[in-house]
Tab-separated table of C-alpha atoms and ligand atoms in Angstrom:
chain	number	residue	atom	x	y	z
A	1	UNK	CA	151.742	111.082	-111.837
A	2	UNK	CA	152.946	109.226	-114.954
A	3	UNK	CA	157.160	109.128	-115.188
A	4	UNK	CA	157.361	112.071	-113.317
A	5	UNK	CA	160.732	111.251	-112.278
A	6	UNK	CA	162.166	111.354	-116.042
A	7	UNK	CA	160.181	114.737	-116.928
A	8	UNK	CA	161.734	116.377	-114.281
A	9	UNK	CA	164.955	115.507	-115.731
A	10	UNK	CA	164.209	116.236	-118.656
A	11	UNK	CA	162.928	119.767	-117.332
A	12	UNK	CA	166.548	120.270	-115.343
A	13	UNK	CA	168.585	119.387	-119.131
A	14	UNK	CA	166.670	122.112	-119.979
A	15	UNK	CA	168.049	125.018	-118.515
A	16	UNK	CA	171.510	123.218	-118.592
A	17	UNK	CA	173.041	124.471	-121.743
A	18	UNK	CA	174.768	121.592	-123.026
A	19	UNK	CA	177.141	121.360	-126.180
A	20	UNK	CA	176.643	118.199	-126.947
A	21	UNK	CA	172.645	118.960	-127.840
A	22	UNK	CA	173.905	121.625	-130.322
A	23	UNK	CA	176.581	119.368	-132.197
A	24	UNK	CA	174.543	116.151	-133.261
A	25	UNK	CA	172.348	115.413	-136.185
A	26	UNK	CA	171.734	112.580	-137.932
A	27	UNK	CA	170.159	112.896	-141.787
A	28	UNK	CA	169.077	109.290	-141.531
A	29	UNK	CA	168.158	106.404	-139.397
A	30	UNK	CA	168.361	102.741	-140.790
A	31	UNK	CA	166.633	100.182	-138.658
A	32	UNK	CA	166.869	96.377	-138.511
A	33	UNK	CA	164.937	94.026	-136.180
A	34	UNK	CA	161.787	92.531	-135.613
A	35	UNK	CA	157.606	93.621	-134.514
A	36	UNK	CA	158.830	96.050	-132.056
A	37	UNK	CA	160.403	98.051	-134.718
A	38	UNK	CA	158.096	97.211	-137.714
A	39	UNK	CA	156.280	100.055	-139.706
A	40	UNK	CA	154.265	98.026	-142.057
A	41	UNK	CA	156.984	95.561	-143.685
A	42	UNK	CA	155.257	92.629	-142.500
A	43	UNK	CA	151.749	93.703	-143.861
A	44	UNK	CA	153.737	94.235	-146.801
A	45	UNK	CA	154.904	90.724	-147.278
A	46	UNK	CA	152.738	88.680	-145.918
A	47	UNK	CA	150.695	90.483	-149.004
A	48	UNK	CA	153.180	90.572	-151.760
A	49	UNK	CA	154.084	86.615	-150.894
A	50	UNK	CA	150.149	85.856	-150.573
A	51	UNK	CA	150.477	83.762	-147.658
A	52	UNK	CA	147.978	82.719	-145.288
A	53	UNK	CA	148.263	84.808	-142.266
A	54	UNK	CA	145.097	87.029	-141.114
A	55	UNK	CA	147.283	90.735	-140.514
A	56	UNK	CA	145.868	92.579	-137.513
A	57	UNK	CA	147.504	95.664	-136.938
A	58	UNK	CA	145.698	96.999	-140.397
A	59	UNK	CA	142.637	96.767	-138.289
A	60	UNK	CA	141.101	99.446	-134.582
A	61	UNK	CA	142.304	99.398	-132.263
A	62	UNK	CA	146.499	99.247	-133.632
A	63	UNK	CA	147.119	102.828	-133.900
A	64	UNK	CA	144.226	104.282	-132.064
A	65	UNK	CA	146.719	106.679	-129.499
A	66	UNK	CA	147.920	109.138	-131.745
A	67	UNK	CA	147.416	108.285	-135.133
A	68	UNK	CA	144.037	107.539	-134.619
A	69	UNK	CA	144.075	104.706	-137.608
A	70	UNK	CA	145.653	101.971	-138.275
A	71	UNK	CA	149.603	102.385	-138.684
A	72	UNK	CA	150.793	99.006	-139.311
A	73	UNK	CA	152.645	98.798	-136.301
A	74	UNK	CA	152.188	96.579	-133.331
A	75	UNK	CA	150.817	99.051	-130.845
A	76	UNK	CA	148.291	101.315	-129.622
A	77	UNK	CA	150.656	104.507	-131.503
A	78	UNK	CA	154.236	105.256	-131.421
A	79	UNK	CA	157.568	102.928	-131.823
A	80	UNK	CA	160.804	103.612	-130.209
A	81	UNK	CA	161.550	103.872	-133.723
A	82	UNK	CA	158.808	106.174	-134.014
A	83	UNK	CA	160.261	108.882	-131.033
A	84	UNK	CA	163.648	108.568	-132.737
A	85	UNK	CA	162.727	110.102	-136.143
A	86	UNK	CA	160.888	112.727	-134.449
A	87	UNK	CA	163.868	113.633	-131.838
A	88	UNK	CA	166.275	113.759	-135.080
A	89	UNK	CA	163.786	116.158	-136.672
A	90	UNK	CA	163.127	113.359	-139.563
A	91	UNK	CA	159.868	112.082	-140.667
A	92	UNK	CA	158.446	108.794	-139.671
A	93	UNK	CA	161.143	106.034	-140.991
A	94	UNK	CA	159.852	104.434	-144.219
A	95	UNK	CA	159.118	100.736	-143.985
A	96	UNK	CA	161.479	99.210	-147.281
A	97	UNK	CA	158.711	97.032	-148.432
A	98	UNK	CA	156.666	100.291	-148.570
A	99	UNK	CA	154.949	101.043	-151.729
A	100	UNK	CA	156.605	104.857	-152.202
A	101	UNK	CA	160.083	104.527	-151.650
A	102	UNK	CA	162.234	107.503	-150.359
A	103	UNK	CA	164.985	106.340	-148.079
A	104	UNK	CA	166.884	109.509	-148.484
A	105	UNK	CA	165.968	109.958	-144.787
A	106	UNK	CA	166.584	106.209	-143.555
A	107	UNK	CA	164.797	103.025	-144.196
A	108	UNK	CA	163.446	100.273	-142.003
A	109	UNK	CA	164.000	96.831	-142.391
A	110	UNK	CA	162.298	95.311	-139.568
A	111	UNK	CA	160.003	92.768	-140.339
A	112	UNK	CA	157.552	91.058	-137.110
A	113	UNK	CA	158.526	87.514	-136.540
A	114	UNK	CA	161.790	87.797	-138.187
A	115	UNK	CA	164.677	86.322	-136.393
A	116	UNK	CA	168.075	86.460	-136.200
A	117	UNK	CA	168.962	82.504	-137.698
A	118	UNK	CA	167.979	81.457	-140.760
A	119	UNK	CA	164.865	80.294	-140.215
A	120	UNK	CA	165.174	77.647	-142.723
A	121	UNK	CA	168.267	76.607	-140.834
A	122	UNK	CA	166.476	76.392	-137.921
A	123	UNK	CA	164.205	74.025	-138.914
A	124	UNK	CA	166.248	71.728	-140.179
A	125	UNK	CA	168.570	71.249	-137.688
A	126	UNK	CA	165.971	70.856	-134.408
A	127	UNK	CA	162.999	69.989	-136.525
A	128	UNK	CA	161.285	73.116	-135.185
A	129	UNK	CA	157.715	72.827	-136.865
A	130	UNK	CA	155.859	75.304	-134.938
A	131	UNK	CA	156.631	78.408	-136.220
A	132	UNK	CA	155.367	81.565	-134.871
A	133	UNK	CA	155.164	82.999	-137.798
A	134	UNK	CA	154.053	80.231	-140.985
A	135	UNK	CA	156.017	80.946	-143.997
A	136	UNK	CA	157.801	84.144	-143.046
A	137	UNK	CA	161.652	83.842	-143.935
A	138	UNK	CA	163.367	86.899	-143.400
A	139	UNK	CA	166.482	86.649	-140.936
A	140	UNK	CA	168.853	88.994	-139.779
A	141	UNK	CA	170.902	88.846	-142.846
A	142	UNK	CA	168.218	88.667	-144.994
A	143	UNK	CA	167.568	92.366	-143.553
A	144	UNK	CA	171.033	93.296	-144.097
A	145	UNK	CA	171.055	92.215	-147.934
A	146	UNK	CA	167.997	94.582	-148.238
A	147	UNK	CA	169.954	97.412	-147.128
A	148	UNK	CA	172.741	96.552	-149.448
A	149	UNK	CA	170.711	96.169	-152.344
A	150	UNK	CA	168.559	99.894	-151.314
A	151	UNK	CA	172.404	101.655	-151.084
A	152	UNK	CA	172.755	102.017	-154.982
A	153	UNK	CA	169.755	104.017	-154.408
A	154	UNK	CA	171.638	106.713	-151.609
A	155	UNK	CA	175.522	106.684	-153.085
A	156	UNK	CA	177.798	105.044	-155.142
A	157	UNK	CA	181.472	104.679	-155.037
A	158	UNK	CA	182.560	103.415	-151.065
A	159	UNK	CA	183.456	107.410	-150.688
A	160	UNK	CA	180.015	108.396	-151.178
A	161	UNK	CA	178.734	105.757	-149.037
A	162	UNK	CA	181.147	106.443	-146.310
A	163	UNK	CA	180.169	110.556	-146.431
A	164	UNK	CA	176.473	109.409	-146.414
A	165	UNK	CA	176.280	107.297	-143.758
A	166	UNK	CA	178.816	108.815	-141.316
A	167	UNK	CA	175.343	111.143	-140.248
A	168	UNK	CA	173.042	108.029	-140.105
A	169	UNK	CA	171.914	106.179	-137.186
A	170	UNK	CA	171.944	102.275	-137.637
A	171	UNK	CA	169.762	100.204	-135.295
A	172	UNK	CA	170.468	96.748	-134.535
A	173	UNK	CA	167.751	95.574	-132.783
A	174	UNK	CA	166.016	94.159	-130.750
A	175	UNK	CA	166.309	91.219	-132.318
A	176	UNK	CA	166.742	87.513	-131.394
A	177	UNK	CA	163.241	87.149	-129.422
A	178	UNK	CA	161.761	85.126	-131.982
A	179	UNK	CA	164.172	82.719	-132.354
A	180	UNK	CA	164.374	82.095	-128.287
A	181	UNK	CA	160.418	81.850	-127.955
A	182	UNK	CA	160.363	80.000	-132.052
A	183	UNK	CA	162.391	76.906	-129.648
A	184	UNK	CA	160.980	77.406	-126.670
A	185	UNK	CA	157.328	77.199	-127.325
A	186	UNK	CA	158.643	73.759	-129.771
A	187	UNK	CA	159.437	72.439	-126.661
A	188	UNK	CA	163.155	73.028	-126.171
A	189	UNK	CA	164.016	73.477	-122.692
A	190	UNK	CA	166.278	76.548	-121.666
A	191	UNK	CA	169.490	74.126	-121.137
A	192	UNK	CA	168.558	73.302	-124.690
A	193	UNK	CA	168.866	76.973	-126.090
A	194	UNK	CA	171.110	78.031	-123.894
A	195	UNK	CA	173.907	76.619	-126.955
A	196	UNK	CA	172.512	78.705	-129.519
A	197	UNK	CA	173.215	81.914	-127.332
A	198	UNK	CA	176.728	82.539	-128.440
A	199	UNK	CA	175.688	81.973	-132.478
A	200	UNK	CA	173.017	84.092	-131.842
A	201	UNK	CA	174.820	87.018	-130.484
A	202	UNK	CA	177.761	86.221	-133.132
A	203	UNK	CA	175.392	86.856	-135.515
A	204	UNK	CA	174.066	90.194	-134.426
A	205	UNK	CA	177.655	91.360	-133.835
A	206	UNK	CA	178.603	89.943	-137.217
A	207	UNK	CA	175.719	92.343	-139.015
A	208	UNK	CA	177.607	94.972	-137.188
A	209	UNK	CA	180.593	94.732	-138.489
A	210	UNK	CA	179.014	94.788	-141.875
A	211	UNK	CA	177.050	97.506	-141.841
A	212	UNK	CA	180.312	99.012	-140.110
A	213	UNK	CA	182.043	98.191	-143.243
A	214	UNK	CA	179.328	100.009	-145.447
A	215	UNK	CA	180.078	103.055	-143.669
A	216	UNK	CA	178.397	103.213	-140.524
A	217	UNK	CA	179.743	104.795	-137.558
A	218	UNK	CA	176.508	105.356	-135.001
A	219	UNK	CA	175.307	102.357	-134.118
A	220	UNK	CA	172.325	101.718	-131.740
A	221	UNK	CA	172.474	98.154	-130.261
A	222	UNK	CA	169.130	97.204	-128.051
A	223	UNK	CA	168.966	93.878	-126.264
A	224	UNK	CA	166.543	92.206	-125.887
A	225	UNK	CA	163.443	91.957	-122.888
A	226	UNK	CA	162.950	89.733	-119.823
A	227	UNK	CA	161.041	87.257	-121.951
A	228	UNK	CA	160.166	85.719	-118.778
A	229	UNK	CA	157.435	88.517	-118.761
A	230	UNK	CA	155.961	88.017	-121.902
A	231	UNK	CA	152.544	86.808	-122.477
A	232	UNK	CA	153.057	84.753	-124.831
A	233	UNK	CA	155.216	82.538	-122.567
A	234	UNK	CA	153.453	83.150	-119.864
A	235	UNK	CA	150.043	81.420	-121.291
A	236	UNK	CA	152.527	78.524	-122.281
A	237	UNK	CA	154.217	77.254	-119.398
A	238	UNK	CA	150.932	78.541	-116.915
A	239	UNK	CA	151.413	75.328	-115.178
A	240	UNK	CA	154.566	75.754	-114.501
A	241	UNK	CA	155.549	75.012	-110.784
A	242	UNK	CA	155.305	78.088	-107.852
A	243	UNK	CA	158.629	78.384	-107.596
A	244	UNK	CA	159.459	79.063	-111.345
A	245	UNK	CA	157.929	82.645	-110.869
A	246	UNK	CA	159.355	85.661	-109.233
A	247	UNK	CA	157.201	86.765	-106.408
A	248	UNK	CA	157.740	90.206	-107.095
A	249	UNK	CA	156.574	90.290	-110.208
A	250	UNK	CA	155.085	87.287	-111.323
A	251	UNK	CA	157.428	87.013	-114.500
A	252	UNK	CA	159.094	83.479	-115.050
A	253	UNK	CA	162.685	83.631	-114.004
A	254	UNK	CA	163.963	80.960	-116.387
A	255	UNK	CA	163.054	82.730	-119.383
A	256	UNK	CA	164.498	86.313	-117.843
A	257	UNK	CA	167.539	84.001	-116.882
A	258	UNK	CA	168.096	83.899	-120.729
A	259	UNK	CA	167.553	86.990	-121.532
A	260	UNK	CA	170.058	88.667	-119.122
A	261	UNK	CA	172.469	85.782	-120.950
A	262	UNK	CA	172.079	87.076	-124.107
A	263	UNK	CA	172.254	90.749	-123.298
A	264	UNK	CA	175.325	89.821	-121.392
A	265	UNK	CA	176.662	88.359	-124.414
A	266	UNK	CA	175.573	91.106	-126.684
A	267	UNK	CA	177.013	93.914	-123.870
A	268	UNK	CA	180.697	91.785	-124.621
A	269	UNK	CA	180.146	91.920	-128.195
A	270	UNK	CA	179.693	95.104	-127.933
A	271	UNK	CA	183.043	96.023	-126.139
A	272	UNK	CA	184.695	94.159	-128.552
A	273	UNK	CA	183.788	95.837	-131.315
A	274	UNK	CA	184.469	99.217	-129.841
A	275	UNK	CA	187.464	98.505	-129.602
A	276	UNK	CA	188.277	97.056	-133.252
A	277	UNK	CA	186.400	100.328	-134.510
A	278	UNK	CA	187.594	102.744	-132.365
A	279	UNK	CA	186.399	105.516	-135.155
A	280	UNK	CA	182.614	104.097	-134.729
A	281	UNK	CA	180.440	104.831	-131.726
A	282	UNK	CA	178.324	101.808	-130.726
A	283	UNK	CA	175.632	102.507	-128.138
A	284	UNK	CA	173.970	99.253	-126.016
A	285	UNK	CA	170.069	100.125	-125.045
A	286	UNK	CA	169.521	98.228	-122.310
A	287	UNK	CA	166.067	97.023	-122.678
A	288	UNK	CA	165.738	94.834	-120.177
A	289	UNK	CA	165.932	96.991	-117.156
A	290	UNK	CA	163.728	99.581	-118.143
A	291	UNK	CA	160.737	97.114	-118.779
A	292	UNK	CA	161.443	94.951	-115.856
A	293	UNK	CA	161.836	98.514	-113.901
A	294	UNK	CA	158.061	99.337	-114.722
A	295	UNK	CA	157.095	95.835	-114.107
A	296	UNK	CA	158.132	95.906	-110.617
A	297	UNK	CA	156.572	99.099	-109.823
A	298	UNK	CA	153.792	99.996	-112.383
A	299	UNK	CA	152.411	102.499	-109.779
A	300	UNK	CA	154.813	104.658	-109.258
A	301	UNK	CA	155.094	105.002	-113.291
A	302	UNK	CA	151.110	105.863	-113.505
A	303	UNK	CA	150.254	101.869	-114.697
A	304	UNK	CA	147.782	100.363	-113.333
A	305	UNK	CA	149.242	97.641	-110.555
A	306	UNK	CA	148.478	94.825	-112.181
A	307	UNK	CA	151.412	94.883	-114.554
A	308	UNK	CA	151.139	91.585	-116.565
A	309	UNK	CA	147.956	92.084	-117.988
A	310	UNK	CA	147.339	93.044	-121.487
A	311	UNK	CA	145.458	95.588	-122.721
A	312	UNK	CA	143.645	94.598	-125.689
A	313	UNK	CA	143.386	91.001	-125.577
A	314	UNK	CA	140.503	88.394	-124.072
A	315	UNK	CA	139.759	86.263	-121.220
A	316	UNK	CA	142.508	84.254	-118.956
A	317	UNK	CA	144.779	85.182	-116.389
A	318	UNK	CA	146.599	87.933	-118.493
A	319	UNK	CA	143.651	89.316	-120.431
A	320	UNK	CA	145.422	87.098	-123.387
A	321	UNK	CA	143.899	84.377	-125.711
A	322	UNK	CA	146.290	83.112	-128.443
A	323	UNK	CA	142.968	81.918	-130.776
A	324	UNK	CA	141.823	85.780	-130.347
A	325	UNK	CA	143.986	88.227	-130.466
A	326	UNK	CA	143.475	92.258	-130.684
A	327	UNK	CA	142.694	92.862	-134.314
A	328	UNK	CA	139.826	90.476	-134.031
A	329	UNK	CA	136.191	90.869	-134.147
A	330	UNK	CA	134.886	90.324	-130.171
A	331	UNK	CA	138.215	91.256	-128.888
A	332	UNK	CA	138.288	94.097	-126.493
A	333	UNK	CA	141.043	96.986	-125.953
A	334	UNK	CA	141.290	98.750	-122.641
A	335	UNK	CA	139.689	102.363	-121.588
A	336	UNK	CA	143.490	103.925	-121.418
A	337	UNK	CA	146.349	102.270	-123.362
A	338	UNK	CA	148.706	104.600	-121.606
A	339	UNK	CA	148.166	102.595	-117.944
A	340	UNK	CA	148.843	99.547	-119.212
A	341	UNK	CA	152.526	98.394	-119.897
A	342	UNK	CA	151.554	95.777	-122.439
A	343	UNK	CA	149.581	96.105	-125.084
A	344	UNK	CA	148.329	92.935	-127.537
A	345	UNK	CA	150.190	89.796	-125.286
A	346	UNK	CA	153.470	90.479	-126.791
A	347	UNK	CA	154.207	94.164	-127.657
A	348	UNK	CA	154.068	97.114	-125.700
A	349	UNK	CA	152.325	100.404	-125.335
A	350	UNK	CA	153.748	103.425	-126.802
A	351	UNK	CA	153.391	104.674	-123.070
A	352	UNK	CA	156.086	101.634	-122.317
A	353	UNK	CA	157.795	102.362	-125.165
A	354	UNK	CA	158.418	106.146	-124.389
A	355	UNK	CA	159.582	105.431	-121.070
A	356	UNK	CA	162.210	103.306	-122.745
A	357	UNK	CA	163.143	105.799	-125.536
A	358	UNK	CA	163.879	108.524	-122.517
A	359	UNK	CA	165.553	106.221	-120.866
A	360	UNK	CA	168.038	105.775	-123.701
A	361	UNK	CA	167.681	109.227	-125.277
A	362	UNK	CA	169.848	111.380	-122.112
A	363	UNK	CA	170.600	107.921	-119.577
A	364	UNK	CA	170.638	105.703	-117.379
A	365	UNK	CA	169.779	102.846	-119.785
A	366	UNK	CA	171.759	103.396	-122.407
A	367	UNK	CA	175.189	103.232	-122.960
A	368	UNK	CA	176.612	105.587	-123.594
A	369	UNK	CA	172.994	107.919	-123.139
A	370	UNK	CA	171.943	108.308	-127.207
A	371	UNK	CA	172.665	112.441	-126.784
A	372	UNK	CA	176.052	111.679	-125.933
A	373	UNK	CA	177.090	109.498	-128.836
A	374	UNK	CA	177.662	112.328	-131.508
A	375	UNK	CA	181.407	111.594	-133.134
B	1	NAG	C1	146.422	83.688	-152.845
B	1	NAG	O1	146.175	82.490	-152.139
B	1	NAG	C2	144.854	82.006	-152.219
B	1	NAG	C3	144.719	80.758	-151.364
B	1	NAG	O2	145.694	80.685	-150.375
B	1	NAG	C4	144.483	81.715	-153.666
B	1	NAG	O3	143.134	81.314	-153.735
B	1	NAG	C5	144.689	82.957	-154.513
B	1	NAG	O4	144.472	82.671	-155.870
B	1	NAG	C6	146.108	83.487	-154.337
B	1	NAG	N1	146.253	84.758	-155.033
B	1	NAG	C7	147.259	85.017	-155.843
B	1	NAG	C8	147.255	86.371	-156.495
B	1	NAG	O5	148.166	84.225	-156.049
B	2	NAG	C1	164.064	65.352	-137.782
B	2	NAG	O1	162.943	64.652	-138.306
B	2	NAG	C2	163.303	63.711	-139.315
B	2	NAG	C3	162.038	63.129	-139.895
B	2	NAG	O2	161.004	63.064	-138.953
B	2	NAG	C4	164.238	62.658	-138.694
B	2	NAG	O3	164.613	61.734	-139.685
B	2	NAG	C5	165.464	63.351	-138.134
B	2	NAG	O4	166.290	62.409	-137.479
B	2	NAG	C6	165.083	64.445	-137.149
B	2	NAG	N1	166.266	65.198	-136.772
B	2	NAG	C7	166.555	65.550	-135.515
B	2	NAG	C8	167.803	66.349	-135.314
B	2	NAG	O5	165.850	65.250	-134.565
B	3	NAG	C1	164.852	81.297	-146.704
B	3	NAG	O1	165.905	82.203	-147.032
B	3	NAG	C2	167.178	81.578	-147.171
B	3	NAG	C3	168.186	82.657	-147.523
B	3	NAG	O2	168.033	83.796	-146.783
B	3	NAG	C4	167.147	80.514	-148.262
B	3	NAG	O3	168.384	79.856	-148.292
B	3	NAG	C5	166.015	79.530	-147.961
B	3	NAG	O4	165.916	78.606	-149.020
B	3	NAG	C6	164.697	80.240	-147.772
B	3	NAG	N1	163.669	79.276	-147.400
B	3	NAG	C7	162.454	79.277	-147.913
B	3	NAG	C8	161.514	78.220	-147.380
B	3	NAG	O5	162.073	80.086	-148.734
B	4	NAG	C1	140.562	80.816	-126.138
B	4	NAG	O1	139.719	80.975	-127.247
B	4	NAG	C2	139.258	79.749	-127.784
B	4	NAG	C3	138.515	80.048	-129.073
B	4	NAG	O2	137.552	81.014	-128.877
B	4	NAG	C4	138.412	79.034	-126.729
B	4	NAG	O3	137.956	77.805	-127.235
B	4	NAG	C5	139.274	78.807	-125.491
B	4	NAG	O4	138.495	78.234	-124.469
B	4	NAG	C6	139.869	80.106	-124.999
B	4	NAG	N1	140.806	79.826	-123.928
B	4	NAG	C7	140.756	80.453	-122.754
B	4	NAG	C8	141.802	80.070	-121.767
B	4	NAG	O5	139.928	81.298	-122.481
């Protein structure tokens, strides 16, 4: 039985009256981040900018598990994003590049492929020619001068802005993916990226302090995933050596090495800031743990045990073919997106995904648990 464990929990909260579920709300939720939180801003742009990328989560099977059409997003249904809003009572969080703009209830920023450096910068300075994503420029801060630009829109004098946004959730992530697989898949070497860590995670903590300045006081901070398990970097390196893997779970320990490096970064940041804000309540989602949790034992969370492979995807070891991707003519999706943990070679299921918004939502992997974080 699927995530039995957390419904029971959930069952138990229940009939435990608790204060602190009667004293929160939030009137808005402003997301930043990449194609695990994008609604349809990178349709948006890759149309408005005319550039020549084929989109392919306008086209069955992206949103087939409940929305039953296309939603723009990079799944089979829901975003974390997506359980959020509906927890909070709000409606699904507008992407900003949408065409009807009403951000009196949040806005989302996230754009797929975006990273946190300037991607321009990047470039530049490594002579990184391989992008993931050709011609997309839209960085962390990039995101950030968005918002900034939208506020005019919500309030006014710093007051205003202040009352507003003491009730809004800000989410900060996950973000910083891109730029780890935009080097590694140019051929850096982890020892090689392992410098760009700390500006990385300065970055992230910097946007914080900005959007802390604008008036935010809930912040959500995700890190990011064991990106040893990700397709994409699986197909990559799949002649990498035997003892690069872990046994367990067939991930590549490397790339998982840098994750936990960054998140243990981020976690510091984190404190840090805490502490300069004490008036602010900053909340790091562990989102490492959780997916490397179901990994390890895809059974016992109703997956089916062979953990790595995608669902909608074609031929090779994980079900996965960079030249033809889901979206595409020919390309296949599973019979049950909810047993399978990935979903396209580098996003998740909204099955995944709602084991990772419980798991933030009331504990144990975030901190501190997202009910608990009303000021
Ligand atoms: C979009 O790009 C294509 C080729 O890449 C070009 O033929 C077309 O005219 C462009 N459309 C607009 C509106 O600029
Ligand atoms: C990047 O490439 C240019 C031209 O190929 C070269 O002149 C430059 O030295 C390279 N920079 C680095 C940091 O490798
Ligand atoms: C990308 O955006 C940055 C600012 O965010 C800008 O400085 C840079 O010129 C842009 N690059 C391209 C290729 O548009
Ligand atoms: C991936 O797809 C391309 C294009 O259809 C094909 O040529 C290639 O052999 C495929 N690779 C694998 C590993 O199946």
């Amino acid at each position: 039985m699927k995530r039995t464990d957390l419904s029971i929990f959930s069952f138990l909260l229940f009939l435990v009256p608790l204060h602190s579920t009667q004293s929160y709300t939030y009137n808005s939720i402003f997301s930043f981040g990449d194609s695990y939180t994008d609604t349809g801003n990178f349709n948006a742009y890759v149309l408005a900018k005319n550039l020549s990328i084929s989109l392919t989560t306008d086209k069955w099977p992206y949103g087939q598990t409940f929305f039953h059409h296309p939603a723009d997003r990079f799944c089979d249904g829901r975003l974390i994003l997506d359980f959020l809003a509906e927890e909070f009572g709000l409606p699904f969080i507008e992407p900003y590049l949408a065409k009807k703009q009403r951000f009196q209830q949040g806005a989302n920023f996230a754009v797929a492929g975006a990273t946190v450096l300037d991607p321009t910068e990047l470039i530049k300075q490594k002579n990184l020619t391989k992008s993931a994503v050709t011609g997309l420029n839209v960085s962390l801060n990039f995101q950030l001068k968005w918002f900034e630009d939208m506020k005019g829109s919500l309030c006014h004098s710093k007051k205003e802005c202040r009352n507003y946004f003491t009730s809004s959730m800000f989410i900060v992530g996950e973000i910083g993916v891109n730029d780890y697989l935009y080097m590694l898949t140019n051929g850096l070497t982890v020892t090689q990226v392992h410098p760009y860590v700390p500006i990385i995670v300065e970055t992230i903590a910097s946007a914080i302090k900005r959007l802390i300045h604008q008036g935010g006081r809930t912040l959500l901070v995700p890190g990011i995933v064991p990106m040893g398990c990700l397709t994409q970097l699986l197909t990559a390196f799949e002649r990498d050596e035997y003892s690069s893997y872990d046994h367990e779970t067939g991930c590549i320990r490397r790339f998982n090495m840098l994750s936990n490096y960054h998140n243990s970064l981020l976690l510091k940041a984190v404190k840090e800031l805490r502490v300069k804000y004490p008036h602010t309540r900053i909340i790091y989602a562990d989102y490492y743990k959780p997916l490397f949790r179901l990994i390890k034992f895809p059974k016992r969370y109703g997956f089916q045990p062979t953990p790595l492979r995608v669902c909608c995807g074609k031929g090779g070891k994980y079900n996965w073919n960079f030249s033809e991707v889901c979206g595409m003519p020919h390309v296949s999706v599973c019979h049950d997106p909810s047993k399978y943990i990935f979903w396209d070679g580098v996003h998740l299921t909204e099955a995944s995904y709602q084991y990772i918004f419980k798991s933030w939502l009331k504990g144990p992997y975030a901190h501190p648990p997202i009910l608990d974080a009303h000021l």
